[in-house]
């Protein structure tokens, strides 16, 4: 029996969580969460710009040390565990979350000269200050280098690498000029553990490079200098100070350096796995394989799939990148910009309630049948990431009468996110991606049975739940186990590691045939609104004059 | 100085209010409200049918006696008032509210045999059980007698006379067979006061006949027997037991009979004015004239105008009837099926608040600028009466983000009703109806300053307020003063009576030019949604792909 252990650390939006995991069976023997201390729950904001969201890099380093130390202390009480049995550490993070570095690969923000400068911090995934830059990048690429947009669904996002760095150059040229290089948070943390002190020696993961930075071996790495010079000549100059190679997971990011080995009382030189995005490692930790869609459902949703061959450009799917989730497969990433956030908006902002109201509305909504409320909503309160790739879309609810209740609207909002989920799956299938199985993870999937049943009924597909409540950290740990290799006590193959280290919960949600039939009809109306208000490329201008009547007819049929 | 007095009695949905008014200056010297006692606040409902709304005719008679008696007692304390100076009584009521009568003109429901039968009661204006019958009447008239639909906007409503009587015939043929005749509540109450004991001697007002029963002298009164026989041969049989003549206000409905004169200690034989609908007499009491639109704004809204000549069929306007509001003019009636009801829905049903929340949301909404919320709503939670004449339409809200507040939605709902009001005015003007002035009355107009300012800004027109808070009862009193005539101490002319007896409040709401410009733009988007979702006849299928973006652009412009 395999007696090795690996550590996975998941850097979320508000905190970092470390788990210590048995290589034999994926069992967690220690876990600990460390909150970030700066700003509001770790997020630096600006009172006049709601689109700004930054993080203090010092928080990452503090939470790294604290979470691993505490998780190891907890593991130490498990019979059979010993610190010298830990063979590797894996890290996953949010992204695209780039930060500027100095010449010794330290965050610029650690320098007292820059520590209070917002542009010198990490630009958190949900920072949308670069919306104008994103639109310009899309327009320039469409004209001069359309190939760059192919793997990323045709539209460059304000949440991504170049939008943020270009925005920094515009609003804080002094920060841009002071930066020796930039790094994704996912690549930064492993480099810290490995003691890398030169930006050029940071190992860059293809999941960040390919999905967010328009990197592809097909055109020699990052976008060409000519292209970047069209944005700004200084960006062309930066290209030389970034990277020429990016790798699928499996290549080590380095070995644990002595300083951190001392902090944790771990063996110096154990494997530091390449970093990866939370969604991608979450997919690994949820047992992703060809034919399985992994949905990470939380405040927003990320959908991951892998394909054995390049499925080419799928319009509206954020990315299709060779090796981005697991080596040997094309990784596909899609997502919904708000899911749990929409229910939170309804309950907390509009109804001014809290957890108790969430539960009450959930109970009342569960008593309704599909179609009974006569309502239909679009799930765009935070824009639409997939398949319309348009942050400038907003919510819509139709079908209200003088009797419509808050619980009916609550259910309609859940249904709207389910229809959004279905639009993604339909689009993937339409382009030849096999989806036989849907595995979910994340807080909403764990706790919201009503949502899971509605999703099953809307998708016409059982909804399975990943066994680990910490799927991303588990995926990062699996990456460490595979990267360390069998010789060190880990695994030689991803599939082998997943088979031993991941599970599914027994609880699952099975579609009801009648509900599915009703939802098929409602989904038809949803798509009519979706295509009309979303300005769906190629969709015919729809005649919406019958929408309200069809909803009323469905309602009457349910009540009859 | 004129020392005469008249009484006006307003029969509302939940109670009757009587006022005693000086003919000299319209001053109220006595007022009293009497609630109806049956059902829920006077409305008989059915637990399984939300469309059913009936009233117990005994409640009308009880409230008639109680309200006039109490108003007279109050008036008795006014110096100069004496009961023998009262020269007439006028009555206004809801409508179309038909009830079945026996051969002695008594409500069938007073007979113990029928008193507990719902179909034998008065069919309240908002009873929608005859929706199927209304659709059938519209379809049959379109095919066989399109002229019948011309004065009523092209669509027969479930709220109207024939839909209700036909429905009664279908669901309770025993009631239909037992009825000697049917009468509108507006004609019934004056007949009671006059002691009429034969249905054939009831004086029928053209406001009910022309707007609700397809009566016109152009085709010899009510619809022909051939037409009615197409609905049901028994309806053709009923025609002989109804009426051949209907009159504009000014003709007396009779004289006060001895029995009621004794009850009130008034002179026997004083004038009983012809009854009329609350909206029409409300328009009179608000000082309607050519060029003035009177808006009665409450839970729903009724819009009245008069034209010096027949403006013909105006599509979607519920009615254009010769003499229906004042003799010598064509009376026009339009309306919105829900106004105050929509705000009540939002505050009470969704937000689960009361008066205090109404005030809080009103304050918060008043702090917003037009366009600032990025929201736009359709005011169709109870269907659309004018200009789409479609009860099967529902509400819609678009533009929500994760930050949208309940106050923003509250304001968007007010704006939606203002846009609905503008669609009515635009339609009237388009067909040559002069509207230079808008005078409002009703509870919402009196109390909701935010709404009044938004309406002024949306309509680009000052919003004036009728001087009397009881405009319908005042209008009924004016009708009594005119019908009694100058010889009795009243007036010979409507205009003369209005000039002396009606006023405007000093408070008025004047449009802000900048807000009006913004609302012009928003109204354009409103009409795009209105025409698309309302299946507006003749409107092009609209491309809605830019709606959300235009709302966001307006929001950005406001915030800039």
PDB file of N, CA and C in Angstrom, chain A residues 43-120:
ATOM      1  N   UNK A  43      -9.979  41.554  -0.916  1.00  0.00           N
ATOM      2  CA  UNK A  43     -10.075  42.223  -2.220  1.00  0.00           C
ATOM      3  C   UNK A  43      -9.915  43.735  -2.040  1.00  0.00           C
ATOM      4  N   UNK A  44      -8.951  44.308  -2.745  1.00  0.00           N
ATOM      5  CA  UNK A  44      -8.736  45.755  -2.728  1.00  0.00           C
ATOM      6  C   UNK A  44      -9.678  46.371  -3.751  1.00  0.00           C
ATOM      7  N   UNK A  45     -10.437  47.355  -3.310  1.00  0.00           N
ATOM      8  CA  UNK A  45     -11.417  47.970  -4.219  1.00  0.00           C
ATOM      9  C   UNK A  45     -11.177  49.468  -4.288  1.00  0.00           C
ATOM     10  N   UNK A  46     -11.943  50.113  -5.143  1.00  0.00           N
ATOM     11  CA  UNK A  46     -11.829  51.570  -5.270  1.00  0.00           C
ATOM     12  C   UNK A  46     -13.238  52.140  -5.179  1.00  0.00           C
ATOM     13  N   UNK A  47     -13.433  53.100  -4.292  1.00  0.00           N
ATOM     14  CA  UNK A  47     -14.810  53.584  -4.075  1.00  0.00           C
ATOM     15  C   UNK A  47     -15.468  54.128  -5.341  1.00  0.00           C
ATOM     16  N   UNK A  48     -14.653  54.625  -6.280  1.00  0.00           N
ATOM     17  CA  UNK A  48     -15.259  55.243  -7.457  1.00  0.00           C
ATOM     18  C   UNK A  48     -15.310  54.322  -8.673  1.00  0.00           C
ATOM     19  N   UNK A  49     -14.721  53.123  -8.544  1.00  0.00           N
ATOM     20  CA  UNK A  49     -14.695  52.243  -9.713  1.00  0.00           C
ATOM     21  C   UNK A  49     -15.089  50.826  -9.308  1.00  0.00           C
ATOM     22  N   UNK A  50     -16.357  50.488  -9.514  1.00  0.00           N
ATOM     23  CA  UNK A  50     -16.822  49.156  -9.097  1.00  0.00           C
ATOM     24  C   UNK A  50     -16.174  48.021  -9.881  1.00  0.00           C
ATOM     25  N   UNK A  51     -15.488  48.357 -10.976  1.00  0.00           N
ATOM     26  CA  UNK A  51     -14.878  47.300 -11.789  1.00  0.00           C
ATOM     27  C   UNK A  51     -13.494  46.898 -11.284  1.00  0.00           C
ATOM     28  N   UNK A  52     -12.965  47.663 -10.342  1.00  0.00           N
ATOM     29  CA  UNK A  52     -11.600  47.409  -9.884  1.00  0.00           C
ATOM     30  C   UNK A  52     -11.586  46.373  -8.765  1.00  0.00           C
ATOM     31  N   UNK A  53     -10.713  45.356  -8.891  1.00  0.00           N
ATOM     32  CA  UNK A  53     -10.575  44.314  -7.870  1.00  0.00           C
ATOM     33  C   UNK A  53      -9.126  43.835  -7.876  1.00  0.00           C
ATOM     34  N   UNK A  54      -8.392  44.169  -6.835  1.00  0.00           N
ATOM     35  CA  UNK A  54      -6.969  43.804  -6.761  1.00  0.00           C
ATOM     36  C   UNK A  54      -6.730  43.016  -5.477  1.00  0.00           C
ATOM     37  N   UNK A  55      -5.527  42.409  -5.394  1.00  0.00           N
ATOM     38  CA  UNK A  55      -5.151  41.713  -4.165  1.00  0.00           C
ATOM     39  C   UNK A  55      -3.710  42.021  -3.811  1.00  0.00           C
ATOM     40  N   UNK A  56      -3.447  42.009  -2.515  1.00  0.00           N
ATOM     41  CA  UNK A  56      -2.102  42.257  -2.017  1.00  0.00           C
ATOM     42  C   UNK A  56      -1.294  40.959  -2.074  1.00  0.00           C
ATOM     43  N   UNK A  57      -0.212  40.903  -2.886  1.00  0.00           N
ATOM     44  CA  UNK A  57       0.541  39.653  -3.014  1.00  0.00           C
ATOM     45  C   UNK A  57       1.080  39.136  -1.682  1.00  0.00           C
ATOM     46  N   UNK A  58       1.306  40.050  -0.736  1.00  0.00           N
ATOM     47  CA  UNK A  58       1.787  39.595   0.577  1.00  0.00           C
ATOM     48  C   UNK A  58       0.766  38.670   1.242  1.00  0.00           C
ATOM     49  N   UNK A  59      -0.523  38.892   0.934  1.00  0.00           N
ATOM     50  CA  UNK A  59      -1.569  38.016   1.485  1.00  0.00           C
ATOM     51  C   UNK A  59      -1.393  36.575   1.003  1.00  0.00           C
ATOM     52  N   UNK A  60      -0.979  36.436  -0.271  1.00  0.00           N
ATOM     53  CA  UNK A  60      -0.814  35.082  -0.813  1.00  0.00           C
ATOM     54  C   UNK A  60       0.283  34.347  -0.044  1.00  0.00           C
ATOM     55  N   UNK A  61       1.387  35.065   0.174  1.00  0.00           N
ATOM     56  CA  UNK A  61       2.541  34.413   0.794  1.00  0.00           C
ATOM     57  C   UNK A  61       2.224  34.097   2.256  1.00  0.00           C
ATOM     58  N   UNK A  62       1.539  35.036   2.918  1.00  0.00           N
ATOM     59  CA  UNK A  62       1.135  34.775   4.295  1.00  0.00           C
ATOM     60  C   UNK A  62       0.202  33.576   4.387  1.00  0.00           C
ATOM     61  N   UNK A  63      -0.798  33.530   3.509  1.00  0.00           N
ATOM     62  CA  UNK A  63      -1.790  32.445   3.562  1.00  0.00           C
ATOM     63  C   UNK A  63      -1.166  31.112   3.156  1.00  0.00           C
ATOM     64  N   UNK A  64      -0.161  31.174   2.277  1.00  0.00           N
ATOM     65  CA  UNK A  64       0.535  29.944   1.860  1.00  0.00           C
ATOM     66  C   UNK A  64       1.178  29.279   3.067  1.00  0.00           C
ATOM     67  N   UNK A  65       1.967  30.063   3.787  1.00  0.00           N
ATOM     68  CA  UNK A  65       2.659  29.520   4.952  1.00  0.00           C
ATOM     69  C   UNK A  65       1.684  29.044   6.019  1.00  0.00           C
ATOM     70  N   UNK A  66       0.703  29.874   6.283  1.00  0.00           N
ATOM     71  CA  UNK A  66      -0.225  29.568   7.371  1.00  0.00           C
ATOM     72  C   UNK A  66      -1.087  28.346   7.080  1.00  0.00           C
ATOM     73  N   UNK A  67      -1.606  28.255   5.858  1.00  0.00           N
ATOM     74  CA  UNK A  67      -2.531  27.153   5.568  1.00  0.00           C
ATOM     75  C   UNK A  67      -1.809  25.810   5.536  1.00  0.00           C
ATOM     76  N   UNK A  68      -0.623  25.775   4.927  1.00  0.00           N
ATOM     77  CA  UNK A  68       0.097  24.489   4.865  1.00  0.00           C
ATOM     78  C   UNK A  68       0.547  24.074   6.268  1.00  0.00           C
ATOM     79  N   UNK A  69       1.076  25.026   7.025  1.00  0.00           N
ATOM     80  CA  UNK A  69       1.537  24.685   8.377  1.00  0.00           C
ATOM     81  C   UNK A  69       0.401  24.093   9.208  1.00  0.00           C
ATOM     82  N   UNK A  70      -0.741  24.734   9.164  1.00  0.00           N
ATOM     83  CA  UNK A  70      -1.863  24.266   9.987  1.00  0.00           C
ATOM     84  C   UNK A  70      -2.401  22.937   9.492  1.00  0.00           C
ATOM     85  N   UNK A  71      -2.455  22.744   8.169  1.00  0.00           N
ATOM     86  CA  UNK A  71      -2.946  21.467   7.636  1.00  0.00           C
ATOM     87  C   UNK A  71      -2.005  20.334   8.031  1.00  0.00           C
ATOM     88  N   UNK A  72      -0.710  20.633   8.013  1.00  0.00           N
ATOM     89  CA  UNK A  72       0.259  19.599   8.412  1.00  0.00           C
ATOM     90  C   UNK A  72       0.132  19.275   9.899  1.00  0.00           C
ATOM     91  N   UNK A  73      -0.098  20.276  10.709  1.00  0.00           N
ATOM     92  CA  UNK A  73      -0.278  20.025  12.143  1.00  0.00           C
ATOM     93  C   UNK A  73      -1.471  19.108  12.364  1.00  0.00           C
ATOM     94  N   UNK A  74      -2.537  19.344  11.592  1.00  0.00           N
ATOM     95  CA  UNK A  74      -3.704  18.477  11.735  1.00  0.00           C
ATOM     96  C   UNK A  74      -3.388  17.068  11.256  1.00  0.00           C
ATOM     97  N   UNK A  75      -2.663  16.966  10.123  1.00  0.00           N
ATOM     98  CA  UNK A  75      -2.320  15.648   9.575  1.00  0.00           C
ATOM     99  C   UNK A  75      -1.473  14.859  10.569  1.00  0.00           C
ATOM    100  N   UNK A  76      -0.671  15.578  11.320  1.00  0.00           N
ATOM    101  CA  UNK A  76       0.268  14.910  12.239  1.00  0.00           C
ATOM    102  C   UNK A  76      -0.449  14.041  13.261  1.00  0.00           C
ATOM    103  N   UNK A  77      -1.762  14.286  13.455  1.00  0.00           N
ATOM    104  CA  UNK A  77      -2.501  13.461  14.420  1.00  0.00           C
ATOM    105  C   UNK A  77      -3.036  12.180  13.781  1.00  0.00           C
ATOM    106  N   UNK A  78      -2.841  12.020  12.457  1.00  0.00           N
ATOM    107  CA  UNK A  78      -3.344  10.829  11.765  1.00  0.00           C
ATOM    108  C   UNK A  78      -2.317   9.701  11.869  1.00  0.00           C
ATOM    109  N   UNK A  79      -2.745   8.522  12.321  1.00  0.00           N
ATOM    110  CA  UNK A  79      -1.799   7.385  12.385  1.00  0.00           C
ATOM    111  C   UNK A  79      -1.229   7.099  11.008  1.00  0.00           C
ATOM    112  N   UNK A  80       0.045   6.887  10.925  1.00  0.00           N
ATOM    113  CA  UNK A  80       0.672   6.549   9.650  1.00  0.00           C
ATOM    114  C   UNK A  80       1.226   7.747   8.919  1.00  0.00           C
ATOM    115  N   UNK A  81       0.748   8.952   9.243  1.00  0.00           N
ATOM    116  CA  UNK A  81       1.268  10.134   8.566  1.00  0.00           C
ATOM    117  C   UNK A  81       2.582  10.571   9.182  1.00  0.00           C
ATOM    118  N   UNK A  82       3.482  10.959   8.305  1.00  0.00           N
ATOM    119  CA  UNK A  82       4.720  11.585   8.793  1.00  0.00           C
ATOM    120  C   UNK A  82       5.120  12.617   7.769  1.00  0.00           C
ATOM    121  N   UNK A  83       5.718  13.693   8.214  1.00  0.00           N
ATOM    122  CA  UNK A  83       6.071  14.784   7.305  1.00  0.00           C
ATOM    123  C   UNK A  83       7.044  14.342   6.218  1.00  0.00           C
ATOM    124  N   UNK A  84       7.850  13.347   6.537  1.00  0.00           N
ATOM    125  CA  UNK A  84       8.804  12.925   5.494  1.00  0.00           C
ATOM    126  C   UNK A  84       8.149  12.026   4.460  1.00  0.00           C
ATOM    127  N   UNK A  85       6.876  11.717   4.663  1.00  0.00           N
ATOM    128  CA  UNK A  85       6.146  10.966   3.621  1.00  0.00           C
ATOM    129  C   UNK A  85       5.482  11.889   2.597  1.00  0.00           C
ATOM    130  N   UNK A  86       5.567  13.199   2.820  1.00  0.00           N
ATOM    131  CA  UNK A  86       5.006  14.145   1.849  1.00  0.00           C
ATOM    132  C   UNK A  86       5.965  14.233   0.664  1.00  0.00           C
ATOM    133  N   UNK A  87       5.430  13.915  -0.536  1.00  0.00           N
ATOM    134  CA  UNK A  87       6.315  13.839  -1.709  1.00  0.00           C
ATOM    135  C   UNK A  87       6.149  15.007  -2.673  1.00  0.00           C
ATOM    136  N   UNK A  88       5.163  15.865  -2.404  1.00  0.00           N
ATOM    137  CA  UNK A  88       5.011  16.982  -3.340  1.00  0.00           C
ATOM    138  C   UNK A  88       3.911  17.938  -2.925  1.00  0.00           C
ATOM    139  N   UNK A  89       3.955  19.101  -3.535  1.00  0.00           N
ATOM    140  CA  UNK A  89       2.945  20.131  -3.283  1.00  0.00           C
ATOM    141  C   UNK A  89       2.411  20.633  -4.625  1.00  0.00           C
ATOM    142  N   UNK A  90       1.114  20.720  -4.712  1.00  0.00           N
ATOM    143  CA  UNK A  90       0.483  21.297  -5.898  1.00  0.00           C
ATOM    144  C   UNK A  90      -0.321  22.522  -5.507  1.00  0.00           C
ATOM    145  N   UNK A  91      -0.477  23.421  -6.460  1.00  0.00           N
ATOM    146  CA  UNK A  91      -1.141  24.694  -6.166  1.00  0.00           C
ATOM    147  C   UNK A  91      -2.149  25.017  -7.271  1.00  0.00           C
ATOM    148  N   UNK A  92      -3.327  25.435  -6.901  1.00  0.00           N
ATOM    149  CA  UNK A  92      -4.237  26.005  -7.900  1.00  0.00           C
ATOM    150  C   UNK A  92      -4.680  27.374  -7.417  1.00  0.00           C
ATOM    151  N   UNK A  93      -5.014  28.220  -8.363  1.00  0.00           N
ATOM    152  CA  UNK A  93      -5.388  29.602  -8.018  1.00  0.00           C
ATOM    153  C   UNK A  93      -6.509  30.099  -8.929  1.00  0.00           C
ATOM    154  N   UNK A  94      -7.035  31.259  -8.570  1.00  0.00           N
ATOM    155  CA  UNK A  94      -7.923  31.968  -9.486  1.00  0.00           C
ATOM    156  C   UNK A  94      -7.111  32.445 -10.689  1.00  0.00           C
ATOM    157  N   UNK A  95      -7.794  32.850 -11.716  1.00  0.00           N
ATOM    158  CA  UNK A  95      -7.090  33.371 -12.888  1.00  0.00           C
ATOM    159  C   UNK A  95      -8.089  33.842 -13.903  1.00  0.00           C
ATOM    160  N   UNK A  96      -7.687  34.663 -14.735  1.00  0.00           N
ATOM    161  CA  UNK A  96      -6.388  35.270 -14.916  1.00  0.00           C
ATOM    162  C   UNK A  96      -6.165  36.359 -13.859  1.00  0.00           C
ATOM    163  N   UNK A  97      -5.127  36.134 -13.034  1.00  0.00           N
ATOM    164  CA  UNK A  97      -4.779  37.064 -11.963  1.00  0.00           C
ATOM    165  C   UNK A  97      -3.291  37.416 -12.083  1.00  0.00           C
ATOM    166  N   UNK A  98      -2.936  38.329 -13.001  1.00  0.00           N
ATOM    167  CA  UNK A  98      -1.516  38.639 -13.208  1.00  0.00           C
ATOM    168  C   UNK A  98      -0.991  39.660 -12.190  1.00  0.00           C
ATOM    169  N   UNK A  99       0.315  39.545 -11.892  1.00  0.00           N
ATOM    170  CA  UNK A  99       0.925  40.555 -11.023  1.00  0.00           C
ATOM    171  C   UNK A  99       2.311  40.910 -11.555  1.00  0.00           C
ATOM    172  N   UNK A 100       2.723  42.167 -11.357  1.00  0.00           N
ATOM    173  CA  UNK A 100       4.045  42.587 -11.834  1.00  0.00           C
ATOM    174  C   UNK A 100       5.137  42.156 -10.850  1.00  0.00           C
ATOM    175  N   UNK A 101       6.276  41.751 -11.429  1.00  0.00           N
ATOM    176  CA  UNK A 101       7.418  41.265 -10.630  1.00  0.00           C
ATOM    177  C   UNK A 101       8.619  42.188 -10.809  1.00  0.00           C
ATOM    178  N   UNK A 102       9.517  42.147  -9.816  1.00  0.00           N
ATOM    179  CA  UNK A 102      10.797  42.831 -10.009  1.00  0.00           C
ATOM    180  C   UNK A 102      11.788  41.847 -10.616  1.00  0.00           C
ATOM    181  N   UNK A 103      13.022  42.277 -10.776  1.00  0.00           N
ATOM    182  CA  UNK A 103      14.002  41.447 -11.494  1.00  0.00           C
ATOM    183  C   UNK A 103      14.377  40.194 -10.717  1.00  0.00           C
ATOM    184  N   UNK A 104      14.043  40.167  -9.409  1.00  0.00           N
ATOM    185  CA  UNK A 104      14.357  38.962  -8.627  1.00  0.00           C
ATOM    186  C   UNK A 104      13.097  38.118  -8.396  1.00  0.00           C
ATOM    187  N   UNK A 105      12.110  38.329  -9.266  1.00  0.00           N
ATOM    188  CA  UNK A 105      10.861  37.542  -9.243  1.00  0.00           C
ATOM    189  C   UNK A 105      10.042  37.785  -7.987  1.00  0.00           C
ATOM    190  N   UNK A 106      10.280  38.922  -7.336  1.00  0.00           N
ATOM    191  CA  UNK A 106       9.444  39.282  -6.185  1.00  0.00           C
ATOM    192  C   UNK A 106       8.318  40.204  -6.650  1.00  0.00           C
ATOM    193  N   UNK A 107       7.163  40.110  -6.012  1.00  0.00           N
ATOM    194  CA  UNK A 107       6.080  41.022  -6.395  1.00  0.00           C
ATOM    195  C   UNK A 107       6.531  42.465  -6.226  1.00  0.00           C
ATOM    196  N   UNK A 108       6.276  43.270  -7.238  1.00  0.00           N
ATOM    197  CA  UNK A 108       6.634  44.687  -7.169  1.00  0.00           C
ATOM    198  C   UNK A 108       6.010  45.331  -5.921  1.00  0.00           C
ATOM    199  N   UNK A 109       4.829  44.838  -5.572  1.00  0.00           N
ATOM    200  CA  UNK A 109       4.076  45.454  -4.467  1.00  0.00           C
ATOM    201  C   UNK A 109       4.748  45.249  -3.116  1.00  0.00           C
ATOM    202  N   UNK A 110       5.743  44.379  -3.058  1.00  0.00           N
ATOM    203  CA  UNK A 110       6.430  44.178  -1.773  1.00  0.00           C
ATOM    204  C   UNK A 110       7.423  45.319  -1.521  1.00  0.00           C
ATOM    205  N   UNK A 111       7.832  45.974  -2.595  1.00  0.00           N
ATOM    206  CA  UNK A 111       8.731  47.131  -2.498  1.00  0.00           C
ATOM    207  C   UNK A 111       7.962  48.305  -1.875  1.00  0.00           C
ATOM    208  N   UNK A 112       8.498  48.908  -0.801  1.00  0.00           N
ATOM    209  CA  UNK A 112       7.781  50.023  -0.152  1.00  0.00           C
ATOM    210  C   UNK A 112       7.393  51.130  -1.121  1.00  0.00           C
ATOM    211  N   UNK A 113       8.185  51.288  -2.210  1.00  0.00           N
ATOM    212  CA  UNK A 113       7.863  52.339  -3.182  1.00  0.00           C
ATOM    213  C   UNK A 113       6.507  52.102  -3.843  1.00  0.00           C
ATOM    214  N   UNK A 114       6.145  50.834  -3.980  1.00  0.00           N
ATOM    215  CA  UNK A 114       4.927  50.502  -4.735  1.00  0.00           C
ATOM    216  C   UNK A 114       3.822  49.913  -3.876  1.00  0.00           C
ATOM    217  N   UNK A 115       4.098  49.680  -2.606  1.00  0.00           N
ATOM    218  CA  UNK A 115       3.164  48.849  -1.831  1.00  0.00           C
ATOM    219  C   UNK A 115       1.753  49.445  -1.724  1.00  0.00           C
ATOM    220  N   UNK A 116       1.650  50.767  -1.833  1.00  0.00           N
ATOM    221  CA  UNK A 116       0.303  51.331  -1.721  1.00  0.00           C
ATOM    222  C   UNK A 116      -0.279  51.690  -3.089  1.00  0.00           C
ATOM    223  N   UNK A 117       0.393  51.270  -4.151  1.00  0.00           N
ATOM    224  CA  UNK A 117      -0.082  51.610  -5.496  1.00  0.00           C
ATOM    225  C   UNK A 117      -0.987  50.479  -5.994  1.00  0.00           C
ATOM    226  N   UNK A 118      -2.258  50.797  -6.273  1.00  0.00           N
ATOM    227  CA  UNK A 118      -3.207  49.747  -6.665  1.00  0.00           C
ATOM    228  C   UNK A 118      -2.774  49.006  -7.930  1.00  0.00           C
ATOM    229  N   UNK A 119      -2.125  49.704  -8.852  1.00  0.00           N
ATOM    230  CA  UNK A 119      -1.736  49.055 -10.116  1.00  0.00           C
ATOM    231  C   UNK A 119      -0.591  48.076  -9.921  1.00  0.00           C
ATOM    232  N   UNK A 120       0.139  48.174  -8.800  1.00  0.00           N
ATOM    233  CA  UNK A 120       1.276  47.271  -8.562  1.00  0.00           C
ATOM    234  C   UNK A 120       0.857  45.981  -7.874  1.00  0.00           C
TER     235      UNK A 120
END
